[in-house]
Amino acid sequence: MFMEYNFRSIEQKWQKAWSEQGVYKVSNQSAKPKFYVLDMFPYPSGAGLHVGHPLGYIASDIFSRHKRLKGFNVLHPMGYDSFGLPAEQYAIEHGIPPAVSTANNINNFRAQLDRIGFCYDWSREVQTSDASYYKWTQWIFLQLFDSWFNRRSQRAERISTLISLFETEGNTAHECPGNRNLRFGASDWKGFSEREKQDIIMHYRLAYCGYGEVNWCEALGTVLANDEVINGVSERGGFPVVRKKLRQWYLRITEYADRLIAGLETVEFSDSMKEMQTNWIGKSYGAEIDFKIDGAERFLKVYTTRPDTIFGVDFMVIAPEHELVAKITSAGQQKAVDEYLAYVNSRSERERMAEKKITGVFTGAYCVNPFDGKKIPVWISEYVLAGYGTGAIMAVPCGDERDYKFAKHFDISITNIIGDAFNGEDANPTKDAILENSGFLNGMVMRDATDVVLKKLEQEGIGTRRVNYKMRDAAFSRQRYWGEPFPIVWKDGIAVPLPESELPLTLPHLDELKPGPEAEGPLANLDEWKHYDGGIREVNTMPGYAGSSWYFLRYMDPGNDAAFCSREASDYWNQVDLYIGGTEHAVGHLLYSRMWTKALYDLGYVGFDEPFKRLVNQGKIGGDSRLVYRIRGTHEFVSAGLKHQYETDELHVDVNIVNGFELDMNAFKKFKPDYAEATFITEDGKYICGSRLEKMSKRYFNVVNPDDVVERYGADTFRMYEMFLGPVEQDKPWDTKGIEGVHRFLKKVWRLFADEEKGKILVNDHEPTEAQWKALYKMVRKVDEDTERFSFNTAVSAFMIGVNELLDLKTHQRKILEKLAVSLAAFAPHIAEELWHLLGKEGTVLNAQWPAVEEKYLVETAKMYPVAINGKTRTEMSIALDATQEQVEGMVLQDEVVKKWLEGKQPKKIIYVKNKMINLVV
RNA sequence: GCGCAUGUGGCGUAAUUGGUAGCCGCGCCAGACUUAGGAUCUGGUGUCGUGAGACGUGGGGGUUCGAGUCCCUCCAUGCGCACCA
């Protein structure tokens, strides 16, 4: 039949036409208001897409198309985050160069994406591994390298301003972020050698090179950023990670900590997202206090957020790596301390994470409490981290759980400064108790005492207020090949940036990606490349997040060879209005790109300092695995309902050879060679599988490829079904069976336009009835509202309700069908376009206008009110909307059902809420 | 352990502001058309009960004329952080 809904030919036809006509091309010049919708661009992995990946892409695509129909100039681009470790690992294992496998994977991704019918403007595509792109990643790096963060103005400024400050006043007014103890005056500065000057400047740069403890992953042969390490192992691959001191590039993101926190108030991210970022930054207010070491001219500097508890300090704990360990350990304790340090060194990061034993050793040294002269023993323990605060704490066991446990474990006596608030069994971290045993603080509420102590500490010069952050500077180099080379040449130990004219510094070809000497990357093996202009090139490369920290800007002006993005373009497109992506980038990508944007803003290259105005996190789609049960030691498989009668082993089976729960037994025999001889114990001739919801992953054979779904049901069905599954932001399982309902819906739409059996078009030019207008507009309004608030699942439902009604009303009038076709254009663009042309329209439905709702068809004069007696609905009554309380009371009391329930009694009260309900209180 | 979410039919879910709980779809049941059905269409489908009706949004309590929605408490699941002083 030629009038049937042939989605395959329809979708192919329009995808081809759209591409030929360039209908998705977006201009930077337009009289329309702009709207920028962005997807987190993918890393093009070899595995391709499964049905979970496009969820966010479909949502953003629908939203973009909707905005376009509503008269916006919509930027909706896509590209690839194509540098990264997996391509390099793959190259090492299979001998295929990263550039080649990446290109293949990108082609694959593109083909998959194209089949779903996205409205991306592919002329703006970016690939982070493309030299024309990473030229500007390198350029931005150089701007960060040439900048420092002025804490007084709270913004990035050029290094030249820093140098003139040094020349006139030294660094007295600008504490060195890389080395707090560094102090020098203008005359000192003039006396420094060039090398010394450069070393000092390096301590200020926003992109800097330094030595530091990094997360070294031996298996990956590289360092990892903090957010790439999960529970002591690498996020990718789960390999062990150790702390190692290495020369490394960093981004001084800590300087932006306050602005990153403050900026969260200006953007629409979910509360949990904001909270994750806030926690990651981990700002805390406290004090640094110097405790004199008893019998020595040394001080122990501790960081505490609770200076009010200073009289409750029963011991000190310093990190095993603390510099005082070597200096204050008493002769008597030397052996015990050495043994403890050896023990700590033997423990990997992972072991420390896994088993939290209370360990520690006494140094033999004592501190003196500055206020009451009490002697306080100094202990060493691994629970104090060298990298946070000062690497030393004052322990207050009555108020801190860990300190309490430590004191108990080592039998240290506990001073109670909070009276009844401390029960002797558990520490109580309250701030509301009244202080006792606390010298001049006695009788004060702890909360108020804090400031009193701080003032006193400052007066006496033994302590200062201090803000601390959990967040560390971000490691910004990798001992790897497949990343952006640093445009830096080392000359006499000084990092010299390449001039802009030499960018891009292209990644040289390498036949073999083996590591270089001394934990250096593969580039170190390339002698002729390494030696350049009388110096040695930086052989590390940039990490995966370099290119992704600014890609949203490149889309605005992708072809620009003179700038990363013209100010004109970024002023026009401005912030990303809607950013859709997964939560997994909460503390990585989202913080880095926010920081880069802030730096570019400070330097005057863009006019906004938050990149993403609104962020929506799509949920994950889980796999619905199918299980078969093999009788142990045999090739016989037993159906799920009978498995308890046997001893069985549970095995995953490919979900694609199972219909619902029924196994295709012939396909199963071909699934794996082992199963060729399989026999089955069935239930009524059917083999029923077990099921389990788990991650969608190859290893569970529960991966559903969008290509297969599109092939079977079409892209429009696939798009609408993904949305119909539930709220975008929610995690949910994939169930292919349910897709039939959505497919049926599209066929119903088709039947409004054409009769499949008789093979003719049904569209006529009659005037629609009021009921038909009402059904249409109700639907149009709901779809519009729901789409605007990202409630795509209810929008699909509104379509279904609307079309069911129109079908019941035998609606074939052109006036209605035109508007229906337009309203569908965002969700099911292919069928919408086909129907648009079937109605004889020109051009593309993409450029149509969203139908304006004619209110007159939606006004109601009466409503069916639920009538409740004592809150329980007993009947319904149709009542005019403008009825008064008296009229309603009269009508209600006449009603037979109401009379029955009143049993002759007078209602105490009749509640009538207009347009809602009626309730009688008896 | 701390923080944040989320708990509604057999399943995915709906109820935008405290106002008819279960829309829409899957599945299931019955029927129609059919050589056939994993096609299409029609009707039914929260639970208990023959029925009138009763019960029902994780459990318990509260506020209210009225609670899935607000408050208290407990439980379960998911996510994030986890010696951060």
PDB file of N, CA and C in Angstrom, chain A residues 523-557:
ATOM      1  N   LEU A 523      56.604  11.560  24.018  1.00  0.00           N
ATOM      2  CA  LEU A 523      57.235  12.632  23.243  1.00  0.00           C
ATOM      3  C   LEU A 523      58.703  12.807  23.603  1.00  0.00           C
ATOM      4  N   ALA A 524      59.077  12.362  24.804  1.00  0.00           N
ATOM      5  CA  ALA A 524      60.467  12.497  25.242  1.00  0.00           C
ATOM      6  C   ALA A 524      61.398  11.656  24.379  1.00  0.00           C
ATOM      7  N   ASN A 525      60.812  10.672  23.683  1.00  0.00           N
ATOM      8  CA  ASN A 525      61.652   9.821  22.828  1.00  0.00           C
ATOM      9  C   ASN A 525      62.007  10.480  21.503  1.00  0.00           C
ATOM     10  N   LEU A 526      61.354  11.557  21.186  1.00  0.00           N
ATOM     11  CA  LEU A 526      61.546  12.212  19.886  1.00  0.00           C
ATOM     12  C   LEU A 526      62.609  13.289  19.986  1.00  0.00           C
ATOM     13  N   ASP A 527      63.845  12.896  19.841  1.00  0.00           N
ATOM     14  CA  ASP A 527      64.948  13.828  20.065  1.00  0.00           C
ATOM     15  C   ASP A 527      64.892  15.073  19.192  1.00  0.00           C
ATOM     16  N   GLU A 528      64.656  14.864  17.901  1.00  0.00           N
ATOM     17  CA  GLU A 528      64.716  16.001  16.978  1.00  0.00           C
ATOM     18  C   GLU A 528      63.589  16.998  17.246  1.00  0.00           C
ATOM     19  N   TRP A 529      62.475  16.489  17.755  1.00  0.00           N
ATOM     20  CA  TRP A 529      61.360  17.379  18.099  1.00  0.00           C
ATOM     21  C   TRP A 529      61.625  18.088  19.415  1.00  0.00           C
ATOM     22  N   LYS A 530      62.195  17.325  20.340  1.00  0.00           N
ATOM     23  CA  LYS A 530      62.397  17.797  21.701  1.00  0.00           C
ATOM     24  C   LYS A 530      63.356  18.992  21.756  1.00  0.00           C
ATOM     25  N   HIS A 531      64.388  18.908  21.000  1.00  0.00           N
ATOM     26  CA  HIS A 531      65.370  19.995  21.029  1.00  0.00           C
ATOM     27  C   HIS A 531      64.937  21.083  20.075  1.00  0.00           C
ATOM     28  N   TYR A 532      64.749  22.249  20.611  1.00  0.00           N
ATOM     29  CA  TYR A 532      64.203  23.318  19.787  1.00  0.00           C
ATOM     30  C   TYR A 532      64.726  24.666  20.254  1.00  0.00           C
ATOM     31  N   ASP A 533      65.241  25.416  19.324  1.00  0.00           N
ATOM     32  CA  ASP A 533      65.592  26.806  19.593  1.00  0.00           C
ATOM     33  C   ASP A 533      66.464  26.949  20.834  1.00  0.00           C
ATOM     34  N   GLY A 534      67.450  26.089  20.926  1.00  0.00           N
ATOM     35  CA  GLY A 534      68.387  26.207  22.043  1.00  0.00           C
ATOM     36  C   GLY A 534      67.814  25.767  23.387  1.00  0.00           C
ATOM     37  N   GLY A 535      66.705  25.127  23.361  1.00  0.00           N
ATOM     38  CA  GLY A 535      66.123  24.641  24.616  1.00  0.00           C
ATOM     39  C   GLY A 535      65.490  23.272  24.421  1.00  0.00           C
ATOM     40  N   ILE A 536      64.754  22.870  25.402  1.00  0.00           N
ATOM     41  CA  ILE A 536      64.082  21.574  25.320  1.00  0.00           C
ATOM     42  C   ILE A 536      62.589  21.773  25.490  1.00  0.00           C
ATOM     43  N   ARG A 537      61.870  21.192  24.568  1.00  0.00           N
ATOM     44  CA  ARG A 537      60.421  21.346  24.639  1.00  0.00           C
ATOM     45  C   ARG A 537      59.840  20.615  25.844  1.00  0.00           C
ATOM     46  N   GLU A 538      58.759  21.168  26.332  1.00  0.00           N
ATOM     47  CA  GLU A 538      57.968  20.457  27.320  1.00  0.00           C
ATOM     48  C   GLU A 538      57.446  19.194  26.635  1.00  0.00           C
ATOM     49  N   VAL A 539      57.672  18.033  27.252  1.00  0.00           N
ATOM     50  CA  VAL A 539      57.254  16.792  26.597  1.00  0.00           C
ATOM     51  C   VAL A 539      55.949  16.227  27.168  1.00  0.00           C
ATOM     52  N   ASN A 540      55.456  16.807  28.254  1.00  0.00           N
ATOM     53  CA  ASN A 540      54.137  16.409  28.728  1.00  0.00           C
ATOM     54  C   ASN A 540      53.080  16.933  27.768  1.00  0.00           C
ATOM     55  N   THR A 541      51.905  16.397  27.847  1.00  0.00           N
ATOM     56  CA  THR A 541      50.789  16.953  27.084  1.00  0.00           C
ATOM     57  C   THR A 541      49.676  17.331  28.044  1.00  0.00           C
ATOM     58  N   MET A 542      48.706  18.055  27.525  1.00  0.00           N
ATOM     59  CA  MET A 542      47.623  18.546  28.381  1.00  0.00           C
ATOM     60  C   MET A 542      46.610  17.421  28.644  1.00  0.00           C
ATOM     61  N   PRO A 543      45.863  17.542  29.738  1.00  0.00           N
ATOM     62  CA  PRO A 543      44.906  16.504  30.108  1.00  0.00           C
ATOM     63  C   PRO A 543      43.615  16.613  29.297  1.00  0.00           C
ATOM     64  N   GLY A 544      42.788  15.609  29.419  1.00  0.00           N
ATOM     65  CA  GLY A 544      41.545  15.546  28.654  1.00  0.00           C
ATOM     66  C   GLY A 544      40.655  16.757  28.825  1.00  0.00           C
ATOM     67  N   TYR A 545      40.723  17.366  29.996  1.00  0.00           N
ATOM     68  CA  TYR A 545      39.766  18.452  30.224  1.00  0.00           C
ATOM     69  C   TYR A 545      40.219  19.789  29.635  1.00  0.00           C
ATOM     70  N   ALA A 546      41.413  19.831  29.045  1.00  0.00           N
ATOM     71  CA  ALA A 546      41.879  21.099  28.478  1.00  0.00           C
ATOM     72  C   ALA A 546      40.948  21.564  27.363  1.00  0.00           C
ATOM     73  N   GLY A 547      40.764  20.703  26.385  1.00  0.00           N
ATOM     74  CA  GLY A 547      39.957  21.086  25.231  1.00  0.00           C
ATOM     75  C   GLY A 547      38.498  21.297  25.561  1.00  0.00           C
ATOM     76  N   SER A 548      38.007  20.571  26.567  1.00  0.00           N
ATOM     77  CA  SER A 548      36.576  20.663  26.883  1.00  0.00           C
ATOM     78  C   SER A 548      36.267  21.863  27.771  1.00  0.00           C
ATOM     79  N   SER A 549      37.311  22.574  28.218  1.00  0.00           N
ATOM     80  CA  SER A 549      37.063  23.693  29.121  1.00  0.00           C
ATOM     81  C   SER A 549      36.578  24.945  28.401  1.00  0.00           C
ATOM     82  N   TRP A 550      36.640  24.925  27.089  1.00  0.00           N
ATOM     83  CA  TRP A 550      36.236  26.147  26.382  1.00  0.00           C
ATOM     84  C   TRP A 550      35.508  25.884  25.068  1.00  0.00           C
ATOM     85  N   TYR A 551      35.162  24.620  24.774  1.00  0.00           N
ATOM     86  CA  TYR A 551      34.638  24.282  23.446  1.00  0.00           C
ATOM     87  C   TYR A 551      33.339  25.001  23.121  1.00  0.00           C
ATOM     88  N   PHE A 552      32.550  25.299  24.161  1.00  0.00           N
ATOM     89  CA  PHE A 552      31.271  25.993  23.946  1.00  0.00           C
ATOM     90  C   PHE A 552      31.485  27.376  23.332  1.00  0.00           C
ATOM     91  N   LEU A 553      32.701  27.924  23.499  1.00  0.00           N
ATOM     92  CA  LEU A 553      33.005  29.229  22.885  1.00  0.00           C
ATOM     93  C   LEU A 553      33.359  29.063  21.410  1.00  0.00           C
ATOM     94  N   ARG A 554      34.036  27.983  21.091  1.00  0.00           N
ATOM     95  CA  ARG A 554      34.478  27.783  19.711  1.00  0.00           C
ATOM     96  C   ARG A 554      33.294  27.588  18.767  1.00  0.00           C
ATOM     97  N   TYR A 555      32.247  26.942  19.248  1.00  0.00           N
ATOM     98  CA  TYR A 555      31.072  26.733  18.404  1.00  0.00           C
ATOM     99  C   TYR A 555      30.495  28.064  17.899  1.00  0.00           C
ATOM    100  N   MET A 556      30.712  29.097  18.684  1.00  0.00           N
ATOM    101  CA  MET A 556      30.137  30.393  18.319  1.00  0.00           C
ATOM    102  C   MET A 556      30.821  30.975  17.088  1.00  0.00           C
ATOM    103  N   ASP A 557      32.073  30.564  16.872  1.00  0.00           N
ATOM    104  CA  ASP A 557      32.875  31.178  15.817  1.00  0.00           C
ATOM    105  C   ASP A 557      33.916  30.161  15.347  1.00  0.00           C
TER     106      ASP A 557
END
